């Protein structure tokens, strides 16, 4: 299983950085050994996906930004999810889409000595997340579509994490001014849990970010934004609750007992030392790994 880590597509990596990830001969022998007898993944049903984490490392006498690869192993009796989450700073809302919309899917791993075997006939307990998007085809794609690949995150719906999720009480305000030559919109964050409309607005007036004459209009604008945010939060909470109820007790328990292992490359003479950058955090959906190796 040499270079097995390369079987797992590094989800969310910029296309122009993709080849650079593999320019370094990273040593993932720890992942390979995990499948051996006595290893953490031996005789387990495992789903693997990759990711990269840009880090500034000192290597070969100079500082350099390197996309450090990591592989997440999900020990699960079933595919953890067939969806991806897509979210960027520029996007107002989060998108949850089927993996196949982004040309990705869980594919059974077939060892080299069994590559002639039909997928239907070969029984595998190891699945890797693959992307079949040809990079040559990116040139014909709209930039917005290309960027979607870079904003993708493997998605999973974990009931116990959903139940613990706190409501974001901060509303981003973008207040437009009117007139022939209006100034740029006023940008501010209003926290409905801690801020008061009058005090919040008076502070903006003191800072000369908001004219006194706009006070009443601004307060009404903020109240409308907050009302919409609260309604959206309530709808999302009800949707999560229904999804959990519809899931069934058996699947809920199975999802609760999933185990996530995160593998980093081990130190070698030919690679940078990234041991200080190891982190248990996977992404906003998976949360943290139970073990980092």
PDB file of C-alpha atoms in Angstrom:
ATOM      1  CA  UNK A   1       0.000   0.000   0.000  1.00  0.00           C
ATOM      2  CA  UNK A   2       2.879   2.353  -0.767  1.00  0.00           C
ATOM      3  CA  UNK A   3       1.758   5.975  -1.323  1.00  0.00           C
ATOM      4  CA  UNK A   4      -1.746   4.913  -0.342  1.00  0.00           C
ATOM      5  CA  UNK A   5      -2.406   8.426   0.976  1.00  0.00           C
ATOM      6  CA  UNK A   6      -2.549   9.676  -2.613  1.00  0.00           C
ATOM      7  CA  UNK A   7      -5.726   7.641  -3.166  1.00  0.00           C
ATOM      8  CA  UNK A   8      -7.694  10.141  -1.031  1.00  0.00           C
ATOM      9  CA  UNK A   9      -8.579  13.320  -2.931  1.00  0.00           C
ATOM     10  CA  UNK A  10      -7.441  16.472  -1.032  1.00  0.00           C
ATOM     11  CA  UNK A  11     -10.848  18.152  -0.845  1.00  0.00           C
ATOM     12  CA  UNK A  12     -10.832  21.945  -0.933  1.00  0.00           C
ATOM     13  CA  UNK A  13      -7.279  22.320  -2.264  1.00  0.00           C
ATOM     14  CA  UNK A  14      -6.839  25.063  -4.874  1.00  0.00           C
ATOM     15  CA  UNK A  15      -6.344  23.564  -8.313  1.00  0.00           C
ATOM     16  CA  UNK A  16      -3.186  25.610  -8.929  1.00  0.00           C
ATOM     17  CA  UNK A  17      -1.692  24.143  -5.736  1.00  0.00           C
ATOM     18  CA  UNK A  18      -2.752  20.554  -6.385  1.00  0.00           C
ATOM     19  CA  UNK A  19       0.497  19.340  -8.032  1.00  0.00           C
ATOM     20  CA  UNK A  20       2.646  21.135  -5.470  1.00  0.00           C
ATOM     21  CA  UNK A  21       1.198  18.912  -2.724  1.00  0.00           C
ATOM     22  CA  UNK A  22       2.809  15.905  -4.409  1.00  0.00           C
ATOM     23  CA  UNK A  23       6.156  17.549  -5.236  1.00  0.00           C
ATOM     24  CA  UNK A  24       7.328  16.574  -1.759  1.00  0.00           C
ATOM     25  CA  UNK A  25       7.705  12.865  -1.067  1.00  0.00           C
ATOM     26  CA  UNK A  26       5.645  12.864   2.110  1.00  0.00           C
ATOM     27  CA  UNK A  27       6.012   9.800   4.305  1.00  0.00           C
ATOM     28  CA  UNK A  28       2.628   8.343   5.280  1.00  0.00           C
ATOM     29  CA  UNK A  29       3.961   4.979   6.386  1.00  0.00           C
ATOM     30  CA  UNK A  30       1.984   5.505   9.611  1.00  0.00           C
ATOM     31  CA  UNK A  31      -1.235   5.329   7.550  1.00  0.00           C
ATOM     32  CA  UNK A  32      -0.054   2.205   5.737  1.00  0.00           C
ATOM     33  CA  UNK A  33       0.885   0.508   9.015  1.00  0.00           C
ATOM     34  CA  UNK A  34      -2.524   1.337  10.515  1.00  0.00           C
ATOM     35  CA  UNK A  35      -4.026  -1.252   8.138  1.00  0.00           C
ATOM     36  CA  UNK A  36      -1.591  -3.953   9.262  1.00  0.00           C
ATOM     37  CA  UNK A  37      -2.502  -6.510  11.921  1.00  0.00           C
ATOM     38  CA  UNK A  38      -2.732  -4.763  15.276  1.00  0.00           C
ATOM     39  CA  UNK A  39      -3.163  -1.357  13.625  1.00  0.00           C
ATOM     40  CA  UNK A  40      -6.022   1.054  14.313  1.00  0.00           C
ATOM     41  CA  UNK A  41      -7.619   0.406  10.891  1.00  0.00           C
ATOM     42  CA  UNK A  42      -6.983  -3.317  10.573  1.00  0.00           C
ATOM     43  CA  UNK A  43     -10.092  -5.246   9.457  1.00  0.00           C
ATOM     44  CA  UNK A  44     -12.220  -2.114   9.868  1.00  0.00           C
ATOM     45  CA  UNK A  45     -14.617  -0.519   7.399  1.00  0.00           C
ATOM     46  CA  UNK A  46     -12.924   2.789   6.652  1.00  0.00           C
ATOM     47  CA  UNK A  47     -13.750   5.876   4.585  1.00  0.00           C
ATOM     48  CA  UNK A  48     -10.811   8.129   3.728  1.00  0.00           C
ATOM     49  CA  UNK A  49     -10.641  11.694   2.483  1.00  0.00           C
ATOM     50  CA  UNK A  50      -7.745  14.085   2.183  1.00  0.00           C
ATOM     51  CA  UNK A  51      -7.222  17.748   2.960  1.00  0.00           C
ATOM     52  CA  UNK A  52      -4.354  20.231   2.928  1.00  0.00           C
ATOM     53  CA  UNK A  53      -3.289  22.852   5.456  1.00  0.00           C
ATOM     54  CA  UNK A  54      -1.015  25.719   4.305  1.00  0.00           C
ATOM     55  CA  UNK A  55       1.820  26.260   6.793  1.00  0.00           C
ATOM     56  CA  UNK A  56       4.940  28.398   6.873  1.00  0.00           C
ATOM     57  CA  UNK A  57       7.804  25.965   7.439  1.00  0.00           C
ATOM     58  CA  UNK A  58      11.577  26.298   7.566  1.00  0.00           C
ATOM     59  CA  UNK A  59      12.987  23.854   5.065  1.00  0.00           C
ATOM     60  CA  UNK A  60      16.230  23.591   3.143  1.00  0.00           C
ATOM     61  CA  UNK A  61      17.546  26.748   4.721  1.00  0.00           C
ATOM     62  CA  UNK A  62      14.595  29.033   4.013  1.00  0.00           C
ATOM     63  CA  UNK A  63      11.023  29.774   5.038  1.00  0.00           C
ATOM     64  CA  UNK A  64       8.402  28.490   2.648  1.00  0.00           C
ATOM     65  CA  UNK A  65       4.626  28.121   2.569  1.00  0.00           C
ATOM     66  CA  UNK A  66       3.813  24.443   2.100  1.00  0.00           C
ATOM     67  CA  UNK A  67       0.429  22.769   1.657  1.00  0.00           C
ATOM     68  CA  UNK A  68       0.750  20.023   4.264  1.00  0.00           C
ATOM     69  CA  UNK A  69      -1.446  17.023   3.395  1.00  0.00           C
ATOM     70  CA  UNK A  70      -3.478  15.099   5.933  1.00  0.00           C
ATOM     71  CA  UNK A  71      -5.760  12.084   5.588  1.00  0.00           C
ATOM     72  CA  UNK A  72      -8.897  11.623   7.663  1.00  0.00           C
ATOM     73  CA  UNK A  73     -10.044   8.061   8.313  1.00  0.00           C
ATOM     74  CA  UNK A  74     -13.697   7.621   9.271  1.00  0.00           C
ATOM     75  CA  UNK A  75     -14.465   4.282  10.921  1.00  0.00           C
ATOM     76  CA  UNK A  76     -18.085   3.708   9.996  1.00  0.00           C
ATOM     77  CA  UNK A  77     -20.396   0.811   9.073  1.00  0.00           C
ATOM     78  CA  UNK A  78     -21.823   2.971   6.253  1.00  0.00           C
ATOM     79  CA  UNK A  79     -20.787   5.920   4.094  1.00  0.00           C
ATOM     80  CA  UNK A  80     -20.643   8.907   6.459  1.00  0.00           C
ATOM     81  CA  UNK A  81     -22.376  11.149   3.910  1.00  0.00           C
ATOM     82  CA  UNK A  82     -22.899  11.586   0.191  1.00  0.00           C
ATOM     83  CA  UNK A  83     -22.847  15.373   0.434  1.00  0.00           C
ATOM     84  CA  UNK A  84     -20.418  18.292   0.481  1.00  0.00           C
ATOM     85  CA  UNK A  85     -20.672  21.648   2.185  1.00  0.00           C
ATOM     86  CA  UNK A  86     -19.699  24.692   0.133  1.00  0.00           C
ATOM     87  CA  UNK A  87     -19.089  27.999   1.895  1.00  0.00           C
ATOM     88  CA  UNK A  88     -16.761  30.944   1.342  1.00  0.00           C
ATOM     89  CA  UNK A  89     -16.392  34.414   2.793  1.00  0.00           C
ATOM     90  CA  UNK A  90     -17.938  35.815  -0.381  1.00  0.00           C
ATOM     91  CA  UNK A  91     -20.976  33.520  -0.300  1.00  0.00           C
ATOM     92  CA  UNK A  92     -23.924  34.718   1.777  1.00  0.00           C
ATOM     93  CA  UNK A  93     -25.320  31.257   2.396  1.00  0.00           C
ATOM     94  CA  UNK A  94     -23.928  27.787   2.870  1.00  0.00           C
ATOM     95  CA  UNK A  95     -24.701  25.192   0.200  1.00  0.00           C
ATOM     96  CA  UNK A  96     -25.090  21.477   0.902  1.00  0.00           C
ATOM     97  CA  UNK A  97     -24.834  19.598  -2.394  1.00  0.00           C
ATOM     98  CA  UNK A  98     -24.575  15.953  -3.491  1.00  0.00           C
ATOM     99  CA  UNK A  99     -20.971  14.821  -3.968  1.00  0.00           C
ATOM    100  CA  UNK A 100     -21.717  13.815  -7.534  1.00  0.00           C
ATOM    101  CA  UNK A 101     -22.624  17.402  -8.402  1.00  0.00           C
ATOM    102  CA  UNK A 102     -18.929  18.136  -7.845  1.00  0.00           C
ATOM    103  CA  UNK A 103     -17.882  14.880  -9.548  1.00  0.00           C
ATOM    104  CA  UNK A 104     -16.868  13.219  -6.273  1.00  0.00           C
ATOM    105  CA  UNK A 105     -17.865   9.922  -4.702  1.00  0.00           C
ATOM    106  CA  UNK A 106     -16.743   7.192  -2.309  1.00  0.00           C
ATOM    107  CA  UNK A 107     -14.923   4.566  -4.389  1.00  0.00           C
ATOM    108  CA  UNK A 108     -13.924   1.095  -3.118  1.00  0.00           C
ATOM    109  CA  UNK A 109     -10.162   0.722  -2.917  1.00  0.00           C
ATOM    110  CA  UNK A 110      -8.838  -2.149  -5.010  1.00  0.00           C
ATOM    111  CA  UNK A 111      -5.193  -3.165  -4.416  1.00  0.00           C
ATOM    112  CA  UNK A 112      -2.855  -3.302  -7.413  1.00  0.00           C
ATOM    113  CA  UNK A 113      -2.889  -7.100  -7.465  1.00  0.00           C
ATOM    114  CA  UNK A 114      -6.700  -7.074  -7.837  1.00  0.00           C
ATOM    115  CA  UNK A 115      -7.067  -4.188 -10.302  1.00  0.00           C
ATOM    116  CA  UNK A 116      -8.429  -6.459 -13.020  1.00  0.00           C
ATOM    117  CA  UNK A 117     -11.387  -7.390 -10.824  1.00  0.00           C
ATOM    118  CA  UNK A 118     -14.798  -5.833 -11.447  1.00  0.00           C
ATOM    119  CA  UNK A 119     -15.932  -3.374  -8.749  1.00  0.00           C
ATOM    120  CA  UNK A 120     -19.153  -5.344  -8.444  1.00  0.00           C
ATOM    121  CA  UNK A 121     -17.281  -8.546  -7.690  1.00  0.00           C
ATOM    122  CA  UNK A 122     -14.615  -7.094  -5.407  1.00  0.00           C
ATOM    123  CA  UNK A 123     -15.630  -6.614  -1.797  1.00  0.00           C
ATOM    124  CA  UNK A 124     -13.705  -3.828  -0.134  1.00  0.00           C
ATOM    125  CA  UNK A 125     -13.926  -2.398   3.368  1.00  0.00           C
ATOM    126  CA  UNK A 126     -11.781   0.580   2.371  1.00  0.00           C
ATOM    127  CA  UNK A 127     -13.332   3.489   0.491  1.00  0.00           C
ATOM    128  CA  UNK A 128     -11.590   6.654  -0.652  1.00  0.00           C
ATOM    129  CA  UNK A 129     -13.138   9.934  -1.718  1.00  0.00           C
ATOM    130  CA  UNK A 130     -12.330  10.432  -5.406  1.00  0.00           C
ATOM    131  CA  UNK A 131     -12.840  13.347  -7.784  1.00  0.00           C
ATOM    132  CA  UNK A 132     -13.084  12.599 -11.498  1.00  0.00           C
ATOM    133  CA  UNK A 133     -13.049  16.226 -12.643  1.00  0.00           C
ATOM    134  CA  UNK A 134     -10.426  16.510 -15.374  1.00  0.00           C
ATOM    135  CA  UNK A 135      -8.261  19.554 -14.896  1.00  0.00           C
ATOM    136  CA  UNK A 136      -8.154  20.093 -18.644  1.00  0.00           C
ATOM    137  CA  UNK A 137     -11.874  20.760 -18.416  1.00  0.00           C
ATOM    138  CA  UNK A 138     -11.373  23.599 -15.933  1.00  0.00           C
ATOM    139  CA  UNK A 139     -10.397  25.971 -18.738  1.00  0.00           C
ATOM    140  CA  UNK A 140     -13.905  25.749 -20.192  1.00  0.00           C
ATOM    141  CA  UNK A 141     -15.532  26.278 -16.800  1.00  0.00           C
ATOM    142  CA  UNK A 142     -16.828  29.528 -15.367  1.00  0.00           C
ATOM    143  CA  UNK A 143     -14.594  30.845 -12.583  1.00  0.00           C
ATOM    144  CA  UNK A 144     -17.454  30.583 -10.096  1.00  0.00           C
ATOM    145  CA  UNK A 145     -17.734  26.845 -10.772  1.00  0.00           C
ATOM    146  CA  UNK A 146     -13.962  26.353 -10.478  1.00  0.00           C
ATOM    147  CA  UNK A 147     -13.920  28.160  -7.138  1.00  0.00           C
ATOM    148  CA  UNK A 148     -16.665  25.896  -5.794  1.00  0.00           C
ATOM    149  CA  UNK A 149     -14.197  23.004  -5.763  1.00  0.00           C
ATOM    150  CA  UNK A 150     -11.860  25.053  -3.584  1.00  0.00           C
ATOM    151  CA  UNK A 151     -14.627  25.840  -1.083  1.00  0.00           C
ATOM    152  CA  UNK A 152     -15.789  22.227  -0.703  1.00  0.00           C
ATOM    153  CA  UNK A 153     -15.711  20.442   2.633  1.00  0.00           C
ATOM    154  CA  UNK A 154     -16.746  16.840   3.303  1.00  0.00           C
ATOM    155  CA  UNK A 155     -20.136  17.110   4.998  1.00  0.00           C
ATOM    156  CA  UNK A 156     -21.629  14.974   7.716  1.00  0.00           C
ATOM    157  CA  UNK A 157     -24.790  15.370   9.804  1.00  0.00           C
ATOM    158  CA  UNK A 158     -23.958  14.408  13.376  1.00  0.00           C
ATOM    159  CA  UNK A 159     -27.073  14.609  15.598  1.00  0.00           C
ATOM    160  CA  UNK A 160     -25.139  14.978  18.856  1.00  0.00           C
ATOM    161  CA  UNK A 161     -23.171  17.908  17.422  1.00  0.00           C
ATOM    162  CA  UNK A 162     -26.292  19.502  15.943  1.00  0.00           C
ATOM    163  CA  UNK A 163     -27.972  19.409  19.338  1.00  0.00           C
ATOM    164  CA  UNK A 164     -24.997  21.216  20.876  1.00  0.00           C
ATOM    165  CA  UNK A 165     -24.716  23.822  18.117  1.00  0.00           C
ATOM    166  CA  UNK A 166     -25.166  27.346  19.401  1.00  0.00           C
ATOM    167  CA  UNK A 167     -27.181  29.940  17.506  1.00  0.00           C
ATOM    168  CA  UNK A 168     -25.071  32.682  15.945  1.00  0.00           C
ATOM    169  CA  UNK A 169     -26.555  35.872  17.373  1.00  0.00           C
ATOM    170  CA  UNK A 170     -24.380  38.225  15.332  1.00  0.00           C
ATOM    171  CA  UNK A 171     -26.021  39.878  12.322  1.00  0.00           C
ATOM    172  CA  UNK A 172     -23.849  41.532   9.672  1.00  0.00           C
ATOM    173  CA  UNK A 173     -25.402  44.880   8.858  1.00  0.00           C
ATOM    174  CA  UNK A 174     -24.862  46.632   5.519  1.00  0.00           C
ATOM    175  CA  UNK A 175     -26.850  49.850   5.731  1.00  0.00           C
ATOM    176  CA  UNK A 176     -27.211  51.705   2.390  1.00  0.00           C
ATOM    177  CA  UNK A 177     -27.273  55.486   2.259  1.00  0.00           C
ATOM    178  CA  UNK A 178     -29.466  57.283  -0.222  1.00  0.00           C
ATOM    179  CA  UNK A 179     -28.936  60.429  -2.303  1.00  0.00           C
ATOM    180  CA  UNK A 180     -27.230  61.511  -5.509  1.00  0.00           C
ATOM    181  CA  UNK A 181     -23.681  60.760  -4.351  1.00  0.00           C
ATOM    182  CA  UNK A 182     -24.151  58.513  -1.323  1.00  0.00           C
ATOM    183  CA  UNK A 183     -21.158  57.335   0.736  1.00  0.00           C
ATOM    184  CA  UNK A 184     -20.330  53.610   0.860  1.00  0.00           C
ATOM    185  CA  UNK A 185     -22.742  51.451   2.896  1.00  0.00           C
ATOM    186  CA  UNK A 186     -22.212  51.354   6.655  1.00  0.00           C
ATOM    187  CA  UNK A 187     -20.882  47.946   7.716  1.00  0.00           C
ATOM    188  CA  UNK A 188     -21.351  46.767  11.291  1.00  0.00           C
ATOM    189  CA  UNK A 189     -21.977  43.617  13.327  1.00  0.00           C
ATOM    190  CA  UNK A 190     -24.983  43.671  15.658  1.00  0.00           C
ATOM    191  CA  UNK A 191     -25.246  41.021  18.375  1.00  0.00           C
ATOM    192  CA  UNK A 192     -28.887  40.672  19.371  1.00  0.00           C
ATOM    193  CA  UNK A 193     -27.899  38.958  22.614  1.00  0.00           C
ATOM    194  CA  UNK A 194     -25.644  41.712  23.942  1.00  0.00           C
ATOM    195  CA  UNK A 195     -26.341  44.895  21.952  1.00  0.00           C
ATOM    196  CA  UNK A 196     -29.183  47.391  22.469  1.00  0.00           C
ATOM    197  CA  UNK A 197     -30.596  49.243  19.459  1.00  0.00           C
ATOM    198  CA  UNK A 198     -30.367  52.759  20.940  1.00  0.00           C
ATOM    199  CA  UNK A 199     -26.910  52.380  22.465  1.00  0.00           C
ATOM    200  CA  UNK A 200     -25.539  50.602  19.386  1.00  0.00           C
ATOM    201  CA  UNK A 201     -26.802  53.378  17.097  1.00  0.00           C
ATOM    202  CA  UNK A 202     -25.632  56.210  19.381  1.00  0.00           C
ATOM    203  CA  UNK A 203     -22.112  54.755  19.374  1.00  0.00           C
ATOM    204  CA  UNK A 204     -22.059  54.778  15.574  1.00  0.00           C
ATOM    205  CA  UNK A 205     -23.181  58.412  15.597  1.00  0.00           C
ATOM    206  CA  UNK A 206     -20.415  59.314  18.093  1.00  0.00           C
ATOM    207  CA  UNK A 207     -17.902  57.597  15.824  1.00  0.00           C
ATOM    208  CA  UNK A 208     -19.291  59.702  12.945  1.00  0.00           C
ATOM    209  CA  UNK A 209     -20.098  56.540  11.006  1.00  0.00           C
ATOM    210  CA  UNK A 210     -23.790  57.438  10.972  1.00  0.00           C
ATOM    211  CA  UNK A 211     -25.410  60.888  10.660  1.00  0.00           C
ATOM    212  CA  UNK A 212     -27.809  61.831  13.464  1.00  0.00           C
ATOM    213  CA  UNK A 213     -30.560  62.343  10.899  1.00  0.00           C
ATOM    214  CA  UNK A 214     -30.374  58.658   9.923  1.00  0.00           C
ATOM    215  CA  UNK A 215     -30.863  57.336  13.466  1.00  0.00           C
ATOM    216  CA  UNK A 216     -34.545  56.319  13.369  1.00  0.00           C
ATOM    217  CA  UNK A 217     -34.292  54.886   9.885  1.00  0.00           C
ATOM    218  CA  UNK A 218     -31.145  52.952  10.794  1.00  0.00           C
ATOM    219  CA  UNK A 219     -32.739  51.436  13.916  1.00  0.00           C
ATOM    220  CA  UNK A 220     -35.715  50.204  11.881  1.00  0.00           C
ATOM    221  CA  UNK A 221     -33.338  48.736   9.315  1.00  0.00           C
ATOM    222  CA  UNK A 222     -31.397  46.841  11.997  1.00  0.00           C
ATOM    223  CA  UNK A 223     -34.596  45.573  13.640  1.00  0.00           C
ATOM    224  CA  UNK A 224     -35.733  44.187  10.276  1.00  0.00           C
ATOM    225  CA  UNK A 225     -32.385  42.450   9.722  1.00  0.00           C
ATOM    226  CA  UNK A 226     -32.442  40.949  13.218  1.00  0.00           C
ATOM    227  CA  UNK A 227     -36.026  39.727  12.815  1.00  0.00           C
ATOM    228  CA  UNK A 228     -35.103  37.961   9.562  1.00  0.00           C
ATOM    229  CA  UNK A 229     -31.993  36.418  11.153  1.00  0.00           C
ATOM    230  CA  UNK A 230     -33.989  35.114  14.119  1.00  0.00           C
ATOM    231  CA  UNK A 231     -36.614  33.635  11.795  1.00  0.00           C
ATOM    232  CA  UNK A 232     -33.919  31.940   9.738  1.00  0.00           C
ATOM    233  CA  UNK A 233     -32.267  30.545  12.884  1.00  0.00           C
ATOM    234  CA  UNK A 234     -35.616  29.184  14.088  1.00  0.00           C
ATOM    235  CA  UNK A 235     -36.296  27.515  10.726  1.00  0.00           C
ATOM    236  CA  UNK A 236     -32.829  25.935  10.669  1.00  0.00           C
ATOM    237  CA  UNK A 237     -33.290  24.675  14.234  1.00  0.00           C
ATOM    238  CA  UNK A 238     -36.636  23.094  13.335  1.00  0.00           C
ATOM    239  CA  UNK A 239     -35.147  21.525  10.190  1.00  0.00           C
ATOM    240  CA  UNK A 240     -32.303  20.011  12.217  1.00  0.00           C
ATOM    241  CA  UNK A 241     -34.746  18.698  14.806  1.00  0.00           C
ATOM    242  CA  UNK A 242     -36.898  17.062  12.118  1.00  0.00           C
ATOM    243  CA  UNK A 243     -33.843  15.548  10.406  1.00  0.00           C
ATOM    244  CA  UNK A 244     -32.765  13.996  13.717  1.00  0.00           C
ATOM    245  CA  UNK A 245     -36.263  12.629  14.415  1.00  0.00           C
ATOM    246  CA  UNK A 246     -36.559  11.169  10.902  1.00  0.00           C
ATOM    247  CA  UNK A 247     -33.175   9.502  11.181  1.00  0.00           C
ATOM    248  CA  UNK A 248     -34.185   6.718  13.538  1.00  0.00           C
ATOM    249  CA  UNK A 249     -32.591   5.626  16.806  1.00  0.00           C
ATOM    250  CA  UNK A 250     -30.293   2.994  15.279  1.00  0.00           C
ATOM    251  CA  UNK A 251     -28.644   5.387  12.810  1.00  0.00           C
ATOM    252  CA  UNK A 252     -28.403   8.116  15.445  1.00  0.00           C
ATOM    253  CA  UNK A 253     -26.499   5.763  17.733  1.00  0.00           C
ATOM    254  CA  UNK A 254     -24.261   4.613  14.881  1.00  0.00           C
ATOM    255  CA  UNK A 255     -23.373   8.215  13.991  1.00  0.00           C
ATOM    256  CA  UNK A 256     -22.693   8.966  17.634  1.00  0.00           C
ATOM    257  CA  UNK A 257     -20.180   6.114  17.782  1.00  0.00           C
ATOM    258  CA  UNK A 258     -18.223   7.003  14.634  1.00  0.00           C
ATOM    259  CA  UNK A 259     -14.500   7.404  15.130  1.00  0.00           C
ATOM    260  CA  UNK A 260     -12.308   9.894  13.244  1.00  0.00           C
ATOM    261  CA  UNK A 261      -8.543   9.447  12.923  1.00  0.00           C
ATOM    262  CA  UNK A 262      -6.401  12.147  11.333  1.00  0.00           C
ATOM    263  CA  UNK A 263      -3.072  11.141   9.812  1.00  0.00           C
ATOM    264  CA  UNK A 264      -0.211  13.528   9.113  1.00  0.00           C
ATOM    265  CA  UNK A 265       3.045  12.633   7.337  1.00  0.00           C
ATOM    266  CA  UNK A 266       5.820  11.535   9.661  1.00  0.00           C
ATOM    267  CA  UNK A 267       9.179  13.256   9.859  1.00  0.00           C
ATOM    268  CA  UNK A 268      11.798  12.152   7.359  1.00  0.00           C
ATOM    269  CA  UNK A 269      15.082  13.458   5.923  1.00  0.00           C
ATOM    270  CA  UNK A 270      13.384  14.472   2.662  1.00  0.00           C
ATOM    271  CA  UNK A 271      10.420  16.388   4.103  1.00  0.00           C
ATOM    272  CA  UNK A 272       9.839  19.419   6.339  1.00  0.00           C
ATOM    273  CA  UNK A 273       9.156  18.818  10.014  1.00  0.00           C
ATOM    274  CA  UNK A 274       5.457  19.583  10.450  1.00  0.00           C
ATOM    275  CA  UNK A 275       5.002  18.007  13.901  1.00  0.00           C
ATOM    276  CA  UNK A 276       4.263  21.381  15.562  1.00  0.00           C
ATOM    277  CA  UNK A 277       1.398  22.012  13.115  1.00  0.00           C
ATOM    278  CA  UNK A 278      -0.577  18.871  13.807  1.00  0.00           C
ATOM    279  CA  UNK A 279      -4.160  19.693  14.790  1.00  0.00           C
ATOM    280  CA  UNK A 280      -7.176  17.590  15.709  1.00  0.00           C
ATOM    281  CA  UNK A 281      -9.619  19.945  13.947  1.00  0.00           C
ATOM    282  CA  UNK A 282     -11.024  18.476  10.717  1.00  0.00           C
ATOM    283  CA  UNK A 283     -13.715  20.889   9.552  1.00  0.00           C
ATOM    284  CA  UNK A 284     -16.890  22.607  10.762  1.00  0.00           C
ATOM    285  CA  UNK A 285     -19.019  19.492  10.133  1.00  0.00           C
ATOM    286  CA  UNK A 286     -16.760  16.750  11.496  1.00  0.00           C
ATOM    287  CA  UNK A 287     -15.388  18.788  14.355  1.00  0.00           C
ATOM    288  CA  UNK A 288     -12.256  17.272  15.877  1.00  0.00           C
ATOM    289  CA  UNK A 289     -10.565  13.935  15.322  1.00  0.00           C
ATOM    290  CA  UNK A 290     -10.609  11.452  18.154  1.00  0.00           C
ATOM    291  CA  UNK A 291      -6.939  10.736  17.516  1.00  0.00           C
ATOM    292  CA  UNK A 292      -4.143  12.470  15.609  1.00  0.00           C
ATOM    293  CA  UNK A 293      -1.347  10.305  14.263  1.00  0.00           C
TER     294      UNK A 293
END
